[in-house]
Amino acid sequence: MSSKVIHALYDDDDVLLNAVKEVRAANHHIEEVYTPFPVHGLDKAMGVAPTRLAIMAFLYGITGLGFAIWFLNYIMIVDWPQNIGGKPSGSFLENVPAFIPVMFEMTVFFAAHLMVITFYMRSKIWPFRKAENPDPRTTDDKFLMEIEVDGNEDEMTSLLESTGAIEIKVKEKH
């Protein structure tokens, strides 16, 4: 494992996308790409695996639905049954039409909040964490590709120059 990385700066997203494809075709590993906005097709070009966040959202939604069913049954049928607007209070099944909006909202609430927490944990975005952006220009209008150097610094530099990089720097890995 190398302690150096190459930072190649680009000023166009199409040039960056083609550069990523060329670097991957040359069997080099791209550590990260920093962009000021999402670039369509970049994840596929980098070989990033598809996200499993949708599966977790489904599981969190099922959890929320289960919690809502249990909670409504407990508070409205078991603990304190009430005759509200002439609705029956003898069993859960008799009250399902009245409970559907609450069950739906709890499903959405659990899915949304637990997905955000999962995303932050998976991305290691903690409160008060220092930003790890290697070049502040990537928040404005530039694109940066970070590639690990494995003793092939000159080869990588010439490859990146041929892909249209406007600036190439070799830095110590942080």
PDB file of C-alpha atoms in Angstrom:
ATOM      1  CA  MET A   1       0.000   0.000   0.000  1.00  0.00           C
ATOM      2  CA  SER A   2       1.411   3.342  -1.043  1.00  0.00           C
ATOM      3  CA  SER A   3       1.542   6.479   1.046  1.00  0.00           C
ATOM      4  CA  LYS A   4       1.193   8.782  -1.958  1.00  0.00           C
ATOM      5  CA  VAL A   5      -1.715   9.735  -4.168  1.00  0.00           C
ATOM      6  CA  ILE A   6      -2.005  11.650  -7.416  1.00  0.00           C
ATOM      7  CA  HIS A   7      -4.582  14.429  -7.643  1.00  0.00           C
ATOM      8  CA  ALA A   8      -5.658  15.145 -11.199  1.00  0.00           C
ATOM      9  CA  LEU A   9      -7.818  18.260 -11.609  1.00  0.00           C
ATOM     10  CA  TYR A  10     -10.313  18.622 -14.468  1.00  0.00           C
ATOM     11  CA  ASP A  11     -12.527  21.531 -15.520  1.00  0.00           C
ATOM     12  CA  ASP A  12     -15.219  19.610 -17.460  1.00  0.00           C
ATOM     13  CA  ASP A  13     -17.405  16.733 -16.330  1.00  0.00           C
ATOM     14  CA  ASP A  14     -17.368  15.003 -19.728  1.00  0.00           C
ATOM     15  CA  VAL A  15     -13.561  15.099 -19.810  1.00  0.00           C
ATOM     16  CA  LEU A  16     -13.502  13.717 -16.262  1.00  0.00           C
ATOM     17  CA  LEU A  17     -15.879  10.885 -17.166  1.00  0.00           C
ATOM     18  CA  ASN A  18     -13.742   9.900 -20.162  1.00  0.00           C
ATOM     19  CA  ALA A  19     -10.598  10.134 -18.004  1.00  0.00           C
ATOM     20  CA  VAL A  20     -12.110   7.826 -15.375  1.00  0.00           C
ATOM     21  CA  LYS A  21     -12.931   5.299 -18.099  1.00  0.00           C
ATOM     22  CA  GLU A  22      -9.385   5.483 -19.507  1.00  0.00           C
ATOM     23  CA  VAL A  23      -7.735   5.140 -16.091  1.00  0.00           C
ATOM     24  CA  ARG A  24      -9.932   2.148 -15.226  1.00  0.00           C
ATOM     25  CA  ALA A  25      -9.224   0.610 -18.661  1.00  0.00           C
ATOM     26  CA  ALA A  26      -5.495   0.865 -17.826  1.00  0.00           C
ATOM     27  CA  ASN A  27      -6.218  -1.187 -14.646  1.00  0.00           C
ATOM     28  CA  HIS A  28      -5.514   1.562 -12.132  1.00  0.00           C
ATOM     29  CA  HIS A  29      -7.543   1.913  -8.937  1.00  0.00           C
ATOM     30  CA  ILE A  30      -9.288   5.256  -8.439  1.00  0.00           C
ATOM     31  CA  GLU A  31      -9.554   6.056  -4.746  1.00  0.00           C
ATOM     32  CA  GLU A  32     -12.138   8.842  -5.014  1.00  0.00           C
ATOM     33  CA  VAL A  33     -13.547  11.466  -7.364  1.00  0.00           C
ATOM     34  CA  TYR A  34     -14.605  14.855  -5.968  1.00  0.00           C
ATOM     35  CA  THR A  35     -17.188  16.813  -7.964  1.00  0.00           C
ATOM     36  CA  PRO A  36     -19.214  19.983  -7.331  1.00  0.00           C
ATOM     37  CA  PHE A  37     -22.396  18.264  -8.565  1.00  0.00           C
ATOM     38  CA  PRO A  38     -23.481  14.698  -9.361  1.00  0.00           C
ATOM     39  CA  VAL A  39     -22.044  13.439 -12.642  1.00  0.00           C
ATOM     40  CA  HIS A  40     -24.352  11.014 -14.450  1.00  0.00           C
ATOM     41  CA  GLY A  41     -22.635   7.684 -15.117  1.00  0.00           C
ATOM     42  CA  LEU A  42     -19.627   8.346 -12.868  1.00  0.00           C
ATOM     43  CA  ASP A  43     -20.477   5.576 -10.410  1.00  0.00           C
ATOM     44  CA  LYS A  44     -20.743   3.038 -13.220  1.00  0.00           C
ATOM     45  CA  ALA A  45     -17.509   4.260 -14.811  1.00  0.00           C
ATOM     46  CA  MET A  46     -15.702   3.954 -11.451  1.00  0.00           C
ATOM     47  CA  GLY A  47     -17.076   0.454 -10.902  1.00  0.00           C
ATOM     48  CA  VAL A  48     -18.914   1.389  -7.697  1.00  0.00           C
ATOM     49  CA  ALA A  49     -21.356  -1.293  -6.542  1.00  0.00           C
ATOM     50  CA  PRO A  50     -25.057  -0.350  -6.512  1.00  0.00           C
ATOM     51  CA  THR A  51     -26.440   0.857  -3.203  1.00  0.00           C
ATOM     52  CA  ARG A  52     -28.412  -1.402  -0.885  1.00  0.00           C
ATOM     53  CA  LEU A  53     -30.087   1.544   0.839  1.00  0.00           C
ATOM     54  CA  ALA A  54     -33.434   0.733  -0.831  1.00  0.00           C
ATOM     55  CA  ILE A  55     -33.455  -2.720   0.763  1.00  0.00           C
ATOM     56  CA  MET A  56     -32.846  -1.159   4.159  1.00  0.00           C
ATOM     57  CA  ALA A  57     -35.607   1.395   3.494  1.00  0.00           C
ATOM     58  CA  PHE A  58     -38.038  -1.458   2.867  1.00  0.00           C
ATOM     59  CA  LEU A  59     -36.985  -3.241   6.062  1.00  0.00           C
ATOM     60  CA  TYR A  60     -37.241  -0.018   8.062  1.00  0.00           C
ATOM     61  CA  GLY A  61     -40.690   0.625   6.604  1.00  0.00           C
ATOM     62  CA  ILE A  62     -41.841  -2.879   7.584  1.00  0.00           C
ATOM     63  CA  THR A  63     -40.460  -2.218  11.087  1.00  0.00           C
ATOM     64  CA  GLY A  64     -42.431   1.037  11.259  1.00  0.00           C
ATOM     65  CA  LEU A  65     -45.597  -0.681  10.066  1.00  0.00           C
ATOM     66  CA  GLY A  66     -45.160  -3.426  12.655  1.00  0.00           C
ATOM     67  CA  PHE A  67     -44.569  -0.877  15.379  1.00  0.00           C
ATOM     68  CA  ALA A  68     -47.652   1.120  14.312  1.00  0.00           C
ATOM     69  CA  ILE A  69     -49.861  -1.977  14.344  1.00  0.00           C
ATOM     70  CA  TRP A  70     -48.634  -3.008  17.793  1.00  0.00           C
ATOM     71  CA  PHE A  71     -48.868   0.543  19.167  1.00  0.00           C
ATOM     72  CA  LEU A  72     -52.369   1.231  17.824  1.00  0.00           C
ATOM     73  CA  ASN A  73     -53.629  -2.115  19.050  1.00  0.00           C
ATOM     74  CA  TYR A  74     -52.164  -1.486  22.488  1.00  0.00           C
ATOM     75  CA  ILE A  75     -53.323   2.096  23.023  1.00  0.00           C
ATOM     76  CA  MET A  76     -56.708   1.958  21.236  1.00  0.00           C
ATOM     77  CA  ILE A  77     -57.889  -1.618  21.933  1.00  0.00           C
ATOM     78  CA  VAL A  78     -56.044  -3.071  24.946  1.00  0.00           C
ATOM     79  CA  ASP A  79     -55.069  -0.194  27.229  1.00  0.00           C
ATOM     80  CA  TRP A  80     -57.808   2.405  26.850  1.00  0.00           C
ATOM     81  CA  PRO A  81     -60.598   1.562  24.397  1.00  0.00           C
ATOM     82  CA  GLN A  82     -62.731   4.572  23.531  1.00  0.00           C
ATOM     83  CA  ASN A  83     -65.839   5.141  21.457  1.00  0.00           C
ATOM     84  CA  ILE A  84     -64.648   7.915  19.150  1.00  0.00           C
ATOM     85  CA  GLY A  85     -67.251   9.032  16.613  1.00  0.00           C
ATOM     86  CA  GLY A  86     -69.223   5.803  16.951  1.00  0.00           C
ATOM     87  CA  LYS A  87     -66.315   3.634  15.787  1.00  0.00           C
ATOM     88  CA  PRO A  88     -66.185   0.168  17.364  1.00  0.00           C
ATOM     89  CA  SER A  89     -63.446  -0.458  19.901  1.00  0.00           C
ATOM     90  CA  GLY A  90     -63.782  -4.201  20.382  1.00  0.00           C
ATOM     91  CA  SER A  91     -61.076  -5.456  18.018  1.00  0.00           C
ATOM     92  CA  PHE A  92     -58.221  -4.211  15.907  1.00  0.00           C
ATOM     93  CA  LEU A  93     -59.670  -5.542  12.639  1.00  0.00           C
ATOM     94  CA  GLU A  94     -62.869  -3.537  13.068  1.00  0.00           C
ATOM     95  CA  ASN A  95     -60.782  -0.347  13.332  1.00  0.00           C
ATOM     96  CA  VAL A  96     -58.266  -0.925  10.524  1.00  0.00           C
ATOM     97  CA  PRO A  97     -59.829   1.684   8.176  1.00  0.00           C
ATOM     98  CA  ALA A  98     -59.419   4.362  10.856  1.00  0.00           C
ATOM     99  CA  PHE A  99     -55.843   3.241  11.606  1.00  0.00           C
ATOM    100  CA  ILE A 100     -54.548   3.194   8.004  1.00  0.00           C
ATOM    101  CA  PRO A 101     -53.369   6.840   7.953  1.00  0.00           C
ATOM    102  CA  VAL A 102     -51.441   6.382  11.204  1.00  0.00           C
ATOM    103  CA  MET A 103     -49.902   3.120   9.981  1.00  0.00           C
ATOM    104  CA  PHE A 104     -48.864   4.774   6.713  1.00  0.00           C
ATOM    105  CA  GLU A 105     -47.279   7.746   8.473  1.00  0.00           C
ATOM    106  CA  MET A 106     -45.373   5.534  10.917  1.00  0.00           C
ATOM    107  CA  THR A 107     -44.078   3.453   7.999  1.00  0.00           C
ATOM    108  CA  VAL A 108     -42.777   6.571   6.247  1.00  0.00           C
ATOM    109  CA  PHE A 109     -41.430   8.046   9.508  1.00  0.00           C
ATOM    110  CA  PHE A 110     -39.401   4.939  10.386  1.00  0.00           C
ATOM    111  CA  ALA A 111     -38.118   4.436   6.839  1.00  0.00           C
ATOM    112  CA  ALA A 112     -37.038   8.060   6.378  1.00  0.00           C
ATOM    113  CA  HIS A 113     -35.396   8.603   9.750  1.00  0.00           C
ATOM    114  CA  LEU A 114     -33.633   5.250   9.931  1.00  0.00           C
ATOM    115  CA  MET A 115     -32.416   5.611   6.329  1.00  0.00           C
ATOM    116  CA  VAL A 116     -30.810   8.954   7.176  1.00  0.00           C
ATOM    117  CA  ILE A 117     -29.138   7.482  10.246  1.00  0.00           C
ATOM    118  CA  THR A 118     -27.942   4.469   8.231  1.00  0.00           C
ATOM    119  CA  PHE A 119     -26.594   6.721   5.475  1.00  0.00           C
ATOM    120  CA  TYR A 120     -24.649   8.850   7.967  1.00  0.00           C
ATOM    121  CA  MET A 121     -23.237   5.798   9.718  1.00  0.00           C
ATOM    122  CA  ARG A 122     -22.305   4.065   6.452  1.00  0.00           C
ATOM    123  CA  SER A 123     -20.701   7.232   5.087  1.00  0.00           C
ATOM    124  CA  LYS A 124     -18.966   7.882   8.414  1.00  0.00           C
ATOM    125  CA  ILE A 125     -20.428  11.376   8.540  1.00  0.00           C
ATOM    126  CA  TRP A 126     -20.483  12.181  12.229  1.00  0.00           C
ATOM    127  CA  PRO A 127     -21.403  15.464  13.897  1.00  0.00           C
ATOM    128  CA  PHE A 128     -18.463  17.884  14.121  1.00  0.00           C
ATOM    129  CA  ARG A 129     -16.363  15.812  11.714  1.00  0.00           C
ATOM    130  CA  LYS A 130     -13.787  17.778   9.774  1.00  0.00           C
ATOM    131  CA  ALA A 131     -14.335  17.854   6.002  1.00  0.00           C
ATOM    132  CA  GLU A 132     -11.948  15.727   3.938  1.00  0.00           C
ATOM    133  CA  ASN A 133     -12.061  17.649   0.678  1.00  0.00           C
ATOM    134  CA  PRO A 134      -8.492  17.746  -0.685  1.00  0.00           C
ATOM    135  CA  ASP A 135      -9.076  20.792  -2.904  1.00  0.00           C
ATOM    136  CA  PRO A 136     -11.667  23.499  -2.156  1.00  0.00           C
ATOM    137  CA  ARG A 137     -12.065  24.246  -5.881  1.00  0.00           C
ATOM    138  CA  THR A 138     -14.060  21.009  -6.214  1.00  0.00           C
ATOM    139  CA  THR A 139     -16.935  22.684  -4.368  1.00  0.00           C
ATOM    140  CA  ASP A 140     -17.137  25.379  -7.049  1.00  0.00           C
ATOM    141  CA  ASP A 141     -16.360  24.332 -10.621  1.00  0.00           C
ATOM    142  CA  LYS A 142     -13.489  21.791 -10.746  1.00  0.00           C
ATOM    143  CA  PHE A 143     -13.362  17.985 -10.633  1.00  0.00           C
ATOM    144  CA  LEU A 144     -10.630  16.016  -8.882  1.00  0.00           C
ATOM    145  CA  MET A 145      -9.645  12.383  -9.372  1.00  0.00           C
ATOM    146  CA  GLU A 146      -7.552  10.792  -6.615  1.00  0.00           C
ATOM    147  CA  ILE A 147      -5.453   7.765  -7.609  1.00  0.00           C
ATOM    148  CA  GLU A 148      -3.120   5.759  -5.412  1.00  0.00           C
ATOM    149  CA  VAL A 149       0.512   5.684  -6.583  1.00  0.00           C
ATOM    150  CA  ASP A 150       2.190   2.252  -6.637  1.00  0.00           C
ATOM    151  CA  GLY A 151       5.668   3.210  -7.837  1.00  0.00           C
ATOM    152  CA  ASN A 152       4.283   4.176 -11.251  1.00  0.00           C
ATOM    153  CA  GLU A 153       4.242   7.930 -10.752  1.00  0.00           C
ATOM    154  CA  ASP A 154       5.645   8.854 -14.170  1.00  0.00           C
ATOM    155  CA  GLU A 155       3.353   6.445 -16.025  1.00  0.00           C
ATOM    156  CA  MET A 156       0.301   7.755 -14.139  1.00  0.00           C
ATOM    157  CA  THR A 157       1.267  11.378 -14.715  1.00  0.00           C
ATOM    158  CA  SER A 158       1.624  10.874 -18.479  1.00  0.00           C
ATOM    159  CA  LEU A 159      -1.658   8.921 -18.612  1.00  0.00           C
ATOM    160  CA  LEU A 160      -3.507  11.663 -16.728  1.00  0.00           C
ATOM    161  CA  GLU A 161      -1.990  14.391 -18.923  1.00  0.00           C
ATOM    162  CA  SER A 162      -3.227  12.527 -22.002  1.00  0.00           C
ATOM    163  CA  THR A 163      -6.750  12.403 -20.531  1.00  0.00           C
ATOM    164  CA  GLY A 164      -6.988  16.197 -20.318  1.00  0.00           C
ATOM    165  CA  ALA A 165      -6.088  16.958 -16.701  1.00  0.00           C
ATOM    166  CA  ILE A 166      -5.399  20.673 -16.203  1.00  0.00           C
ATOM    167  CA  GLU A 167      -3.335  20.133 -13.042  1.00  0.00           C
ATOM    168  CA  ILE A 168      -1.586  17.056 -11.600  1.00  0.00           C
ATOM    169  CA  LYS A 169      -0.074  16.902  -8.109  1.00  0.00           C
ATOM    170  CA  VAL A 170       1.493  14.088  -6.122  1.00  0.00           C
ATOM    171  CA  LYS A 171       0.682  14.309  -2.426  1.00  0.00           C
ATOM    172  CA  GLU A 172       1.089  12.317   0.744  1.00  0.00           C
ATOM    173  CA  LYS A 173      -1.963  10.258   1.646  1.00  0.00           C
ATOM    174  CA  HIS A 174      -3.909  11.758   4.529  1.00  0.00           C
TER     175      HIS A 174
END
